[in-house]
Amino acid sequence: MKVYLDNNATTRIAPEVLDAMLPFLTERFGNPSSFHSFGSDLKEDIEAARQKVAALLGADAEEIVFTSGGTESDNTAIIGATSINPLKPGFVTSRTEHPAILETAEYIKSRGHPVKITEVNSDGTINMNSLESCVSEQTGLVSIMMANNETGVIVPVAEAARKAHASGALFHTDAVQAVSKIPVDVRSMDIDMLSVSAHKFHGPKGVGALFVRKGIEIPPFMLGGHQEKGMRAGTSNVAGIVGLGVAAELAVKHLLEENGRTGLLLERLEKGILEKCPGAVVAGGDAERLPNTATVLFRGVESEAVMTLLDIKGVCVSSGSACSTGEQTSSYVLSAMGIDDVDANTAIRFSLSRYTIGGEIDYILEVLPPIIEKLRDISPYANR
Ligand code: PLP
């Protein structure tokens, strides 16, 4: 049996998405910037996808810029918004953001921008007092993620946006993990910019979007052609954009029913693990979390060993560690929550999707407890 519970890393393409994309990879291969109709007709397909992404976010189509994914959207927002007003070059973000935000923060810092990083609480939520003390008249942009990729902890971004706006700063949120899993509405949440990535919700890899509220003008990040009304140079990824559009449409259609079902499966998984694996703890367990994500600390048992043995049983999960290059380091997200390195190295992240079924949860609950028990017996940290 193959069980894939690493959906926060990436998801399978929905069959409806693949079907919609195929014509654009075969007979409709034109370039939408071409003069002739074989290319320019594709503009209609791109605009239809823009409408669908806008509908998912409660935005207007003209506020959506297609990008190559979450990383580019985050980079564009930060580098753009901190460069529009020389009196407001400052950037504020939090300790538990994705590297697409934190590395970009380091980059603009090295270019002379003041950067402040807010603390998080032990349950992974943003410390609003810390955020308030970081934001000043100098701050041009505050970026706080809507939901964390490792723990699934949800941040009340409307409150963070209010704090940003009180100092005249713009507010961006990396909603890469939140979109399609919880309702997102840029208007009621008072969001100025928001990042989306298709491959996190059953769309293709290498395509995403940045919502930029009407009236905000940021410089493009990619230079060259004048695609996306000059906001993003580069030949449009038509198949990818169409795929993102259909993924967004499916997300709107399934939002409540699908997430209710996923939430119940996650609850069953967590309950089963806590019952069958003594000492296991859910990171951020007391906070509001995405309905598909649980990071569990199997204290005393190293996550790498657990992942390897689960892999042999056909179960794909990830550790809470930053493992973007296959190199294992302690998770800075768990560390920011006050979890020490030894415990952080016992974290396993389970992330479910629309396609997860009850039988897969039952299978994990059958194979996982003996693995934990066996490893705990030989672990030097077993008594922690
Ligand atoms: N932001 C978050 C919270 C993510 O989880 C990810 C991907 O893991 C990204 C940004 C990067 O998105 P992409 O893979 O589309 O560049």
mmCIF file of C-alpha atoms and ligand atoms in Angstrom:
data_model
loop_
_atom_site.group_PDB
_atom_site.id
_atom_site.type_symbol
_atom_site.label_atom_id
_atom_site.label_comp_id
_atom_site.label_asym_id
_atom_site.label_seq_id
_atom_site.Cartn_x
_atom_site.Cartn_y
_atom_site.Cartn_z
ATOM 1 C CA MET A 1 0.000 0.000 0.000
ATOM 2 C CA LYS A 2 1.263 3.496 -0.875
ATOM 3 C CA VAL A 3 0.014 6.252 1.418
ATOM 4 C CA TYR A 4 0.975 9.819 0.587
ATOM 5 C CA LEU A 5 0.563 12.141 3.550
ATOM 6 C CA ASP A 6 2.985 14.856 2.490
ATOM 7 C CA ASN A 7 0.496 17.140 0.808
ATOM 8 C CA ASN A 8 1.949 20.336 2.294
ATOM 9 C CA ALA A 9 5.050 19.579 0.207
ATOM 10 C CA THR A 10 3.000 19.080 -2.927
ATOM 11 C CA THR A 11 -0.269 17.556 -4.069
ATOM 12 C CA ARG A 12 -1.353 15.321 -6.925
ATOM 13 C CA ILE A 13 -2.867 17.120 -9.908
ATOM 14 C CA ALA A 14 -6.660 16.769 -9.948
ATOM 15 C CA PRO A 15 -7.860 14.849 -13.038
ATOM 16 C CA GLU A 16 -10.071 17.825 -13.985
ATOM 17 C CA VAL A 17 -6.982 20.069 -13.888
ATOM 18 C CA LEU A 18 -4.937 17.748 -16.077
ATOM 19 C CA ASP A 19 -7.766 17.426 -18.621
ATOM 20 C CA ALA A 20 -8.080 21.206 -18.836
ATOM 21 C CA MET A 21 -4.317 21.646 -19.283
ATOM 22 C CA LEU A 22 -3.671 19.025 -21.958
ATOM 23 C CA PRO A 23 -4.920 20.966 -25.016
ATOM 24 C CA PHE A 24 -2.498 23.786 -24.109
ATOM 25 C CA LEU A 25 0.418 21.356 -24.063
ATOM 26 C CA THR A 26 -0.575 19.845 -27.402
ATOM 27 C CA GLU A 27 -2.585 21.467 -30.190
ATOM 28 C CA ARG A 28 -3.093 24.895 -28.546
ATOM 29 C CA PHE A 29 0.593 25.582 -27.975
ATOM 30 C CA GLY A 30 0.655 29.198 -29.160
ATOM 31 C CA ASN A 31 2.118 32.232 -27.460
ATOM 32 C CA PRO A 32 -0.639 34.529 -26.165
ATOM 33 C CA SER A 33 1.520 37.575 -26.934
ATOM 34 C CA SER A 34 1.546 36.735 -30.670
ATOM 35 C CA PHE A 35 -0.278 38.959 -33.146
ATOM 36 C CA HIS A 36 -2.019 36.067 -34.895
ATOM 37 C CA SER A 37 -5.158 34.478 -33.528
ATOM 38 C CA PHE A 38 -3.499 31.069 -32.932
ATOM 39 C CA GLY A 39 -1.646 32.769 -30.098
ATOM 40 C CA SER A 40 -3.814 35.712 -29.135
ATOM 41 C CA ASP A 41 -6.969 33.578 -28.751
ATOM 42 C CA LEU A 42 -5.284 32.080 -25.692
ATOM 43 C CA LYS A 43 -5.694 35.396 -23.872
ATOM 44 C CA GLU A 44 -9.330 34.471 -23.280
ATOM 45 C CA ASP A 45 -8.285 31.274 -21.524
ATOM 46 C CA ILE A 46 -5.843 33.184 -19.348
ATOM 47 C CA GLU A 47 -8.483 35.753 -18.424
ATOM 48 C CA ALA A 48 -10.977 32.994 -17.570
ATOM 49 C CA ALA A 49 -8.382 31.506 -15.200
ATOM 50 C CA ARG A 50 -7.780 34.938 -13.683
ATOM 51 C CA GLN A 51 -11.495 35.214 -12.875
ATOM 52 C CA LYS A 52 -11.423 31.820 -11.168
ATOM 53 C CA VAL A 53 -8.415 32.652 -9.002
ATOM 54 C CA ALA A 54 -9.992 36.007 -8.103
ATOM 55 C CA ALA A 55 -13.216 34.226 -7.078
ATOM 56 C CA LEU A 56 -11.262 31.970 -4.732
ATOM 57 C CA LEU A 57 -9.777 34.992 -2.951
ATOM 58 C CA GLY A 58 -12.740 37.378 -3.030
ATOM 59 C CA ALA A 59 -10.722 39.659 -5.311
ATOM 60 C CA ASP A 60 -11.289 41.262 -8.711
ATOM 61 C CA ALA A 61 -9.659 39.611 -11.724
ATOM 62 C CA GLU A 62 -7.566 42.692 -12.498
ATOM 63 C CA GLU A 63 -5.907 42.323 -9.077
ATOM 64 C CA ILE A 64 -4.400 38.905 -9.932
ATOM 65 C CA VAL A 65 -0.877 38.611 -11.378
ATOM 66 C CA PHE A 66 0.240 35.159 -12.527
ATOM 67 C CA THR A 67 3.708 34.108 -11.366
ATOM 68 C CA SER A 68 5.815 30.954 -11.254
ATOM 69 C CA GLY A 69 4.570 30.068 -7.765
ATOM 70 C CA GLY A 70 4.631 30.964 -4.101
ATOM 71 C CA THR A 71 8.320 31.825 -3.985
ATOM 72 C CA GLU A 72 8.133 34.333 -6.815
ATOM 73 C CA SER A 73 4.932 35.868 -5.450
ATOM 74 C CA ASP A 74 6.569 36.341 -2.035
ATOM 75 C CA ASN A 75 9.752 37.802 -3.558
ATOM 76 C CA THR A 76 7.763 40.167 -5.788
ATOM 77 C CA ALA A 77 5.667 41.450 -2.886
ATOM 78 C CA ILE A 78 8.558 42.052 -0.505
ATOM 79 C CA ILE A 79 11.124 43.479 -2.904
ATOM 80 C CA GLY A 80 8.462 45.571 -4.632
ATOM 81 C CA ALA A 81 6.598 46.971 -1.644
ATOM 82 C CA THR A 82 9.700 47.942 0.333
ATOM 83 C CA SER A 83 11.040 49.919 -2.620
ATOM 84 C CA ILE A 84 8.103 52.185 -3.446
ATOM 85 C CA ASN A 85 8.519 54.771 -0.704
ATOM 86 C CA PRO A 86 12.041 55.772 0.398
ATOM 87 C CA LEU A 87 10.565 56.996 3.694
ATOM 88 C CA LYS A 88 9.178 53.539 4.375
ATOM 89 C CA PRO A 89 11.902 51.013 3.503
ATOM 90 C CA GLY A 90 11.286 48.800 6.564
ATOM 91 C CA PHE A 91 10.028 45.220 6.521
ATOM 92 C CA VAL A 92 8.453 43.251 9.352
ATOM 93 C CA THR A 93 7.778 39.528 9.322
ATOM 94 C CA SER A 94 7.669 36.615 11.746
ATOM 95 C CA ARG A 95 10.110 33.954 12.839
ATOM 96 C CA THR A 96 8.060 31.056 11.473
ATOM 97 C CA GLU A 97 7.629 32.183 7.855
ATOM 98 C CA HIS A 98 8.644 30.067 4.877
ATOM 99 C CA PRO A 99 12.219 30.568 3.564
ATOM 100 C CA ALA A 100 10.715 32.349 0.533
ATOM 101 C CA ILE A 101 9.963 35.179 2.978
ATOM 102 C CA LEU A 102 12.857 34.846 5.428
ATOM 103 C CA GLU A 103 15.595 34.591 2.793
ATOM 104 C CA THR A 104 14.128 37.571 0.948
ATOM 105 C CA ALA A 105 14.106 39.477 4.249
ATOM 106 C CA GLU A 106 17.819 38.683 4.642
ATOM 107 C CA TYR A 107 18.431 39.862 1.075
ATOM 108 C CA ILE A 108 16.733 43.249 1.484
ATOM 109 C CA LYS A 109 18.445 43.663 4.858
ATOM 110 C CA SER A 110 21.799 43.220 3.101
ATOM 111 C CA ARG A 111 20.683 46.033 0.741
ATOM 112 C CA GLY A 112 20.150 48.385 3.697
ATOM 113 C CA HIS A 113 16.446 47.903 4.494
ATOM 114 C CA PRO A 114 15.557 47.788 8.199
ATOM 115 C CA VAL A 115 14.095 44.328 8.944
ATOM 116 C CA LYS A 116 12.365 43.265 12.146
ATOM 117 C CA ILE A 117 11.248 39.756 12.993
ATOM 118 C CA THR A 118 8.355 39.218 15.414
ATOM 119 C CA GLU A 119 8.241 36.424 17.958
ATOM 120 C CA VAL A 120 5.618 33.675 18.036
ATOM 121 C CA ASN A 121 3.832 32.201 21.050
ATOM 122 C CA SER A 122 4.470 28.652 22.239
ATOM 123 C CA ASP A 123 1.407 27.421 20.319
ATOM 124 C CA GLY A 124 2.820 28.856 17.081
ATOM 125 C CA THR A 125 0.468 31.839 16.867
ATOM 126 C CA ILE A 126 1.925 35.296 16.260
ATOM 127 C CA ASN A 127 2.746 37.317 19.334
ATOM 128 C CA MET A 128 0.702 40.421 18.551
ATOM 129 C CA ASN A 129 2.512 42.557 21.154
ATOM 130 C CA SER A 130 5.818 41.678 19.547
ATOM 131 C CA LEU A 131 4.362 42.514 16.133
ATOM 132 C CA GLU A 132 3.108 45.855 17.389
ATOM 133 C CA SER A 133 6.513 46.753 18.806
ATOM 134 C CA CYS A 134 8.255 45.872 15.511
ATOM 135 C CA VAL A 135 6.046 48.047 13.308
ATOM 136 C CA SER A 136 6.982 51.730 13.070
ATOM 137 C CA GLU A 137 6.502 54.753 10.819
ATOM 138 C CA GLN A 138 9.475 53.429 8.824
ATOM 139 C CA THR A 139 7.734 50.138 7.998
ATOM 140 C CA GLY A 140 6.675 49.848 4.377
ATOM 141 C CA LEU A 141 5.464 46.245 4.500
ATOM 142 C CA VAL A 142 4.369 43.681 7.069
ATOM 143 C CA SER A 143 4.187 40.076 5.879
ATOM 144 C CA ILE A 144 2.644 37.415 8.091
ATOM 145 C CA MET A 145 1.703 33.985 6.755
ATOM 146 C CA MET A 146 -1.925 32.890 6.926
ATOM 147 C CA ALA A 147 -1.125 29.319 7.973
ATOM 148 C CA ASN A 148 2.161 27.644 8.775
ATOM 149 C CA ASN A 149 3.432 24.919 6.461
ATOM 150 C CA GLU A 150 4.933 22.789 9.253
ATOM 151 C CA THR A 151 2.349 23.015 12.018
ATOM 152 C CA GLY A 152 -0.756 24.177 10.134
ATOM 153 C CA VAL A 153 -1.275 26.870 12.798
ATOM 154 C CA ILE A 154 -3.622 29.579 11.469
ATOM 155 C CA VAL A 155 -2.827 33.246 12.048
ATOM 156 C CA PRO A 156 -5.567 35.859 12.476
ATOM 157 C CA VAL A 157 -4.196 37.931 9.613
ATOM 158 C CA ALA A 158 -6.955 40.556 9.802
ATOM 159 C CA GLU A 159 -5.582 41.563 13.219
ATOM 160 C CA ALA A 160 -2.013 41.636 11.890
ATOM 161 C CA ALA A 161 -3.207 43.709 8.901
ATOM 162 C CA ARG A 162 -4.808 46.241 11.266
ATOM 163 C CA LYS A 163 -1.501 46.656 13.095
ATOM 164 C CA ALA A 164 0.333 47.179 9.801
ATOM 165 C CA HIS A 165 -2.198 49.690 8.522
ATOM 166 C CA ALA A 166 -2.157 51.637 11.803
ATOM 167 C CA SER A 167 1.421 52.657 10.921
ATOM 168 C CA GLY A 168 0.682 53.231 7.260
ATOM 169 C CA ALA A 169 2.419 50.003 6.172
ATOM 170 C CA LEU A 170 1.065 47.625 3.537
ATOM 171 C CA PHE A 171 0.110 44.093 4.556
ATOM 172 C CA HIS A 172 1.076 40.945 2.646
ATOM 173 C CA THR A 173 0.257 37.373 3.553
ATOM 174 C CA ASP A 174 1.781 34.146 2.281
ATOM 175 C CA ALA A 175 -1.419 32.134 1.925
ATOM 176 C CA VAL A 176 0.251 29.275 0.045
ATOM 177 C CA GLN A 177 -0.822 26.686 2.629
ATOM 178 C CA ALA A 178 -4.117 28.308 3.590
ATOM 179 C CA VAL A 179 -5.778 28.743 0.214
ATOM 180 C CA SER A 180 -8.308 25.970 -0.496
ATOM 181 C CA LYS A 181 -8.113 24.700 3.100
ATOM 182 C CA ILE A 182 -9.799 27.639 4.866
ATOM 183 C CA PRO A 183 -11.997 30.430 3.488
ATOM 184 C CA VAL A 184 -9.929 33.375 2.270
ATOM 185 C CA ASP A 185 -11.414 36.795 1.596
ATOM 186 C CA VAL A 186 -8.974 39.583 0.864
ATOM 187 C CA ARG A 187 -11.545 42.323 1.500
ATOM 188 C CA SER A 188 -12.834 41.305 4.927
ATOM 189 C CA MET A 189 -9.299 40.311 5.973
ATOM 190 C CA ASP A 190 -8.017 43.718 4.791
ATOM 191 C CA ILE A 191 -5.146 42.208 2.829
ATOM 192 C CA ASP A 192 -3.110 44.298 0.361
ATOM 193 C CA MET A 193 -1.107 41.474 -1.226
ATOM 194 C CA LEU A 194 -1.409 37.687 -1.030
ATOM 195 C CA SER A 195 0.648 34.785 -2.438
ATOM 196 C CA VAL A 196 -0.797 31.601 -3.914
ATOM 197 C CA SER A 197 0.830 28.451 -5.322
ATOM 198 C CA ALA A 198 -1.080 26.003 -7.549
ATOM 199 C CA HIS A 199 0.757 22.810 -6.630
ATOM 200 C CA LYS A 200 -0.389 23.001 -3.009
ATOM 201 C CA PHE A 201 -4.019 22.506 -4.001
ATOM 202 C CA HIS A 202 -4.054 19.954 -6.803
ATOM 203 C CA GLY A 203 -2.795 22.290 -9.513
ATOM 204 C CA PRO A 204 0.474 22.026 -11.441
ATOM 205 C CA LYS A 205 3.926 22.960 -10.160
ATOM 206 C CA GLY A 206 5.648 26.129 -11.332
ATOM 207 C CA VAL A 207 2.635 28.431 -11.391
ATOM 208 C CA GLY A 208 1.025 30.684 -8.829
ATOM 209 C CA ALA A 209 -0.431 34.118 -8.348
ATOM 210 C CA LEU A 210 0.043 37.331 -6.455
ATOM 211 C CA PHE A 211 -3.008 39.338 -5.480
ATOM 212 C CA VAL A 212 -2.198 43.050 -5.474
ATOM 213 C CA ARG A 213 -5.004 45.288 -4.266
ATOM 214 C CA LYS A 214 -6.233 47.870 -6.776
ATOM 215 C CA GLY A 215 -4.427 51.161 -6.306
ATOM 216 C CA ILE A 216 -1.156 49.639 -5.088
ATOM 217 C CA GLU A 217 1.639 49.995 -7.589
ATOM 218 C CA ILE A 218 4.717 47.888 -7.041
ATOM 219 C CA PRO A 219 7.542 47.529 -9.539
ATOM 220 C CA PRO A 220 7.835 44.212 -11.395
ATOM 221 C CA PHE A 221 10.276 41.648 -10.062
ATOM 222 C CA MET A 222 10.892 39.967 -13.412
ATOM 223 C CA LEU A 223 12.057 42.286 -16.171
ATOM 224 C CA GLY A 224 11.744 41.783 -19.902
ATOM 225 C CA GLY A 225 8.492 41.526 -21.837
ATOM 226 C CA HIS A 226 5.284 43.283 -20.881
ATOM 227 C CA GLN A 227 3.119 40.311 -20.000
ATOM 228 C CA GLU A 228 0.665 40.602 -17.100
ATOM 229 C CA LYS A 229 0.228 44.346 -17.807
ATOM 230 C CA GLY A 230 3.927 44.869 -17.262
ATOM 231 C CA MET A 231 3.781 43.277 -13.784
ATOM 232 C CA ARG A 232 5.527 40.008 -14.720
ATOM 233 C CA ALA A 233 7.789 39.544 -17.700
ATOM 234 C CA GLY A 234 8.136 36.164 -19.384
ATOM 235 C CA THR A 235 6.052 34.148 -21.848
ATOM 236 C CA SER A 236 2.849 33.147 -20.093
ATOM 237 C CA ASN A 237 2.695 29.575 -18.819
ATOM 238 C CA VAL A 238 -0.686 29.046 -20.452
ATOM 239 C CA ALA A 239 -1.193 25.400 -19.502
ATOM 240 C CA GLY A 240 -0.096 26.117 -15.935
ATOM 241 C CA ILE A 241 -2.347 29.170 -15.637
ATOM 242 C CA VAL A 242 -5.346 27.257 -16.991
ATOM 243 C CA GLY A 243 -4.535 24.454 -14.519
ATOM 244 C CA LEU A 244 -4.345 26.928 -11.641
ATOM 245 C CA GLY A 245 -7.714 28.337 -12.699
ATOM 246 C CA VAL A 246 -9.394 24.930 -12.618
ATOM 247 C CA ALA A 247 -7.703 24.063 -9.302
ATOM 248 C CA ALA A 248 -9.100 27.327 -7.882
ATOM 249 C CA GLU A 249 -12.558 26.544 -9.223
ATOM 250 C CA LEU A 250 -12.470 23.071 -7.635
ATOM 251 C CA ALA A 251 -11.265 24.573 -4.369
ATOM 252 C CA VAL A 252 -14.234 26.954 -4.262
ATOM 253 C CA LYS A 253 -16.617 24.131 -5.094
ATOM 254 C CA HIS A 254 -15.273 21.722 -2.484
ATOM 255 C CA LEU A 255 -14.099 24.109 0.246
ATOM 256 C CA LEU A 256 -16.568 23.317 3.004
ATOM 257 C CA GLU A 257 -17.463 19.694 2.324
ATOM 258 C CA GLU A 258 -13.905 18.629 1.532
ATOM 259 C CA ASN A 259 -12.286 20.315 4.478
ATOM 260 C CA GLY A 260 -14.934 18.981 6.850
ATOM 261 C CA ARG A 261 -14.122 15.469 5.666
ATOM 262 C CA THR A 262 -10.347 16.014 5.806
ATOM 263 C CA GLY A 263 -10.696 17.516 9.277
ATOM 264 C CA LEU A 264 -12.480 14.394 10.532
ATOM 265 C CA LEU A 265 -9.759 12.144 9.090
ATOM 266 C CA LEU A 266 -7.067 14.273 10.710
ATOM 267 C CA GLU A 267 -8.885 14.126 14.020
ATOM 268 C CA ARG A 268 -9.049 10.327 13.744
ATOM 269 C CA LEU A 269 -5.335 10.177 12.937
ATOM 270 C CA GLU A 270 -4.331 12.439 15.834
ATOM 271 C CA LYS A 271 -6.591 10.692 18.320
ATOM 272 C CA GLY A 272 -5.293 7.269 17.241
ATOM 273 C CA ILE A 273 -1.659 8.372 17.473
ATOM 274 C CA LEU A 274 -2.085 9.945 20.902
ATOM 275 C CA GLU A 275 -3.831 6.805 22.155
ATOM 276 C CA LYS A 276 -1.402 4.297 20.674
ATOM 277 C CA CYS A 277 1.903 6.165 21.035
ATOM 278 C CA PRO A 278 2.386 7.238 24.649
ATOM 279 C CA GLY A 279 4.261 10.532 24.995
ATOM 280 C CA ALA A 280 3.309 11.820 21.533
ATOM 281 C CA VAL A 281 2.396 15.520 21.415
ATOM 282 C CA VAL A 282 0.855 17.610 18.618
ATOM 283 C CA ALA A 283 2.884 20.784 17.973
ATOM 284 C CA GLY A 284 0.572 23.790 18.217
ATOM 285 C CA GLY A 285 -2.130 21.358 19.317
ATOM 286 C CA ASP A 286 -4.005 24.050 21.273
ATOM 287 C CA ALA A 287 -4.045 26.543 18.420
ATOM 288 C CA GLU A 288 -6.492 26.764 15.547
ATOM 289 C CA ARG A 289 -4.974 24.702 12.726
ATOM 290 C CA LEU A 290 -5.572 23.811 9.095
ATOM 291 C CA PRO A 291 -7.908 20.828 8.743
ATOM 292 C CA ASN A 292 -5.202 18.815 6.947
ATOM 293 C CA THR A 293 -1.998 19.299 8.996
ATOM 294 C CA ALA A 294 -0.603 17.771 12.167
ATOM 295 C CA THR A 295 3.004 17.773 13.267
ATOM 296 C CA VAL A 296 3.497 15.223 16.009
ATOM 297 C CA LEU A 297 6.517 15.032 18.313
ATOM 298 C CA PHE A 298 7.305 11.389 19.077
ATOM 299 C CA ARG A 299 9.518 12.382 21.942
ATOM 300 C CA GLY A 300 12.588 10.222 22.329
ATOM 301 C CA VAL A 301 12.461 8.874 18.769
ATOM 302 C CA GLU A 302 14.350 10.522 15.917
ATOM 303 C CA SER A 303 12.152 11.524 13.008
ATOM 304 C CA GLU A 304 14.598 10.392 10.349
ATOM 305 C CA ALA A 305 14.409 6.805 11.600
ATOM 306 C CA VAL A 306 10.594 6.980 11.759
ATOM 307 C CA MET A 307 10.378 8.373 8.211
ATOM 308 C CA THR A 308 12.692 5.660 6.890
ATOM 309 C CA LEU A 309 10.727 2.821 8.471
ATOM 310 C CA LEU A 310 7.404 4.341 7.387
ATOM 311 C CA ASP A 311 8.788 4.684 3.852
ATOM 312 C CA ILE A 312 9.545 0.949 3.835
ATOM 313 C CA LYS A 313 5.869 0.383 4.734
ATOM 314 C CA GLY A 314 4.837 2.660 1.838
ATOM 315 C CA VAL A 315 3.927 5.692 3.954
ATOM 316 C CA CYS A 316 5.288 9.077 2.824
ATOM 317 C CA VAL A 317 5.434 11.791 5.466
ATOM 318 C CA SER A 318 7.933 14.495 6.255
ATOM 319 C CA SER A 319 9.778 15.633 9.334
ATOM 320 C CA GLY A 320 9.217 19.003 10.899
ATOM 321 C CA SER A 321 12.775 19.797 9.927
ATOM 322 C CA ALA A 322 13.847 22.167 7.232
ATOM 323 C CA CYS A 323 14.777 19.611 4.661
ATOM 324 C CA SER A 324 14.589 21.577 1.442
ATOM 325 C CA THR A 325 17.824 20.191 0.055
ATOM 326 C CA GLY A 326 17.703 16.794 1.658
ATOM 327 C CA GLU A 327 19.912 18.161 4.409
ATOM 328 C CA GLN A 328 18.474 17.614 7.878
ATOM 329 C CA THR A 329 18.564 20.563 10.269
ATOM 330 C CA SER A 330 16.416 21.289 13.302
ATOM 331 C CA SER A 331 13.174 23.033 12.463
ATOM 332 C CA TYR A 332 13.382 26.792 13.110
ATOM 333 C CA VAL A 333 9.583 26.845 13.273
ATOM 334 C CA LEU A 334 9.469 24.435 16.214
ATOM 335 C CA SER A 335 12.444 26.160 17.784
ATOM 336 C CA ALA A 336 10.609 29.534 17.598
ATOM 337 C CA MET A 337 7.777 27.845 19.540
ATOM 338 C CA GLY A 338 10.229 27.045 22.332
ATOM 339 C CA ILE A 339 10.691 23.363 21.438
ATOM 340 C CA ASP A 340 14.306 22.290 21.981
ATOM 341 C CA ASP A 341 16.409 20.659 19.242
ATOM 342 C CA VAL A 342 16.182 17.145 20.687
ATOM 343 C CA ASP A 343 12.366 17.228 20.688
ATOM 344 C CA ALA A 344 12.221 19.116 17.377
ATOM 345 C CA ASN A 345 14.174 16.267 15.794
ATOM 346 C CA THR A 346 11.361 13.874 16.705
ATOM 347 C CA ALA A 347 8.725 15.730 14.684
ATOM 348 C CA ILE A 348 6.740 14.058 11.920
ATOM 349 C CA ARG A 349 4.362 16.083 9.768
ATOM 350 C CA PHE A 350 1.239 14.404 8.419
ATOM 351 C CA SER A 351 -0.519 16.448 5.747
ATOM 352 C CA LEU A 352 -3.728 15.155 4.169
ATOM 353 C CA SER A 353 -5.542 16.077 0.972
ATOM 354 C CA ARG A 354 -8.845 15.789 -0.852
ATOM 355 C CA TYR A 355 -7.761 12.322 -1.953
ATOM 356 C CA THR A 356 -6.898 10.928 1.489
ATOM 357 C CA ILE A 357 -9.227 8.106 2.492
ATOM 358 C CA GLY A 358 -10.126 6.474 5.798
ATOM 359 C CA GLY A 359 -8.391 3.199 4.899
ATOM 360 C CA GLU A 360 -5.077 5.044 4.636
ATOM 361 C CA ILE A 361 -5.486 6.512 8.108
ATOM 362 C CA ASP A 362 -6.297 3.029 9.451
ATOM 363 C CA TYR A 363 -3.181 1.642 7.759
ATOM 364 C CA ILE A 364 -0.945 4.290 9.349
ATOM 365 C CA LEU A 365 -2.481 3.662 12.751
ATOM 366 C CA GLU A 366 -1.623 0.000 12.256
ATOM 367 C CA VAL A 367 1.994 0.353 11.092
ATOM 368 C CA LEU A 368 3.158 3.445 13.016
ATOM 369 C CA PRO A 369 2.787 2.463 16.708
ATOM 370 C CA PRO A 370 5.053 -0.645 16.455
ATOM 371 C CA ILE A 371 7.699 1.475 14.679
ATOM 372 C CA ILE A 372 7.634 4.083 17.447
ATOM 373 C CA GLU A 373 7.739 1.403 20.133
ATOM 374 C CA LYS A 374 10.657 -0.403 18.489
ATOM 375 C CA LEU A 375 12.673 2.803 18.037
ATOM 376 C CA ARG A 376 11.920 4.016 21.542
ATOM 377 C CA ASP A 377 13.351 0.775 22.930
ATOM 378 C CA ILE A 378 16.732 1.519 21.352
ATOM 379 C CA SER A 379 16.724 5.335 21.690
ATOM 380 C CA PRO A 380 19.210 7.101 24.006
ATOM 381 C CA TYR A 381 16.568 9.846 24.534
ATOM 382 C CA ALA A 382 13.693 7.498 25.319
ATOM 383 C CA ASN A 383 13.171 8.833 28.825
ATOM 384 C CA ARG A 384 12.778 12.457 27.942
HETATM 385 N N1 PLP B 1 5.202 29.597 1.176
HETATM 386 C C1 PLP B 1 4.816 28.525 1.870
HETATM 387 C C2 PLP B 1 4.117 28.698 3.173
HETATM 388 C C3 PLP B 1 5.075 27.238 1.371
HETATM 389 O O1 PLP B 1 4.691 26.171 2.080
HETATM 390 C C4 PLP B 1 5.745 27.107 0.136
HETATM 391 C C5 PLP B 1 6.105 25.767 -0.395
HETATM 392 O O2 PLP B 1 6.414 24.868 0.343
HETATM 393 C C6 PLP B 1 6.112 28.275 -0.563
HETATM 394 C C7 PLP B 1 5.827 29.495 -0.010
HETATM 395 C C8 PLP B 1 6.823 28.196 -1.870
HETATM 396 O O3 PLP B 1 5.902 27.936 -2.916
HETATM 397 P P1 PLP B 1 6.415 27.383 -4.335
HETATM 398 O O4 PLP B 1 6.815 25.973 -4.139
HETATM 399 O O5 PLP B 1 5.210 27.527 -5.222
HETATM 400 O O6 PLP B 1 7.508 28.285 -4.768
#
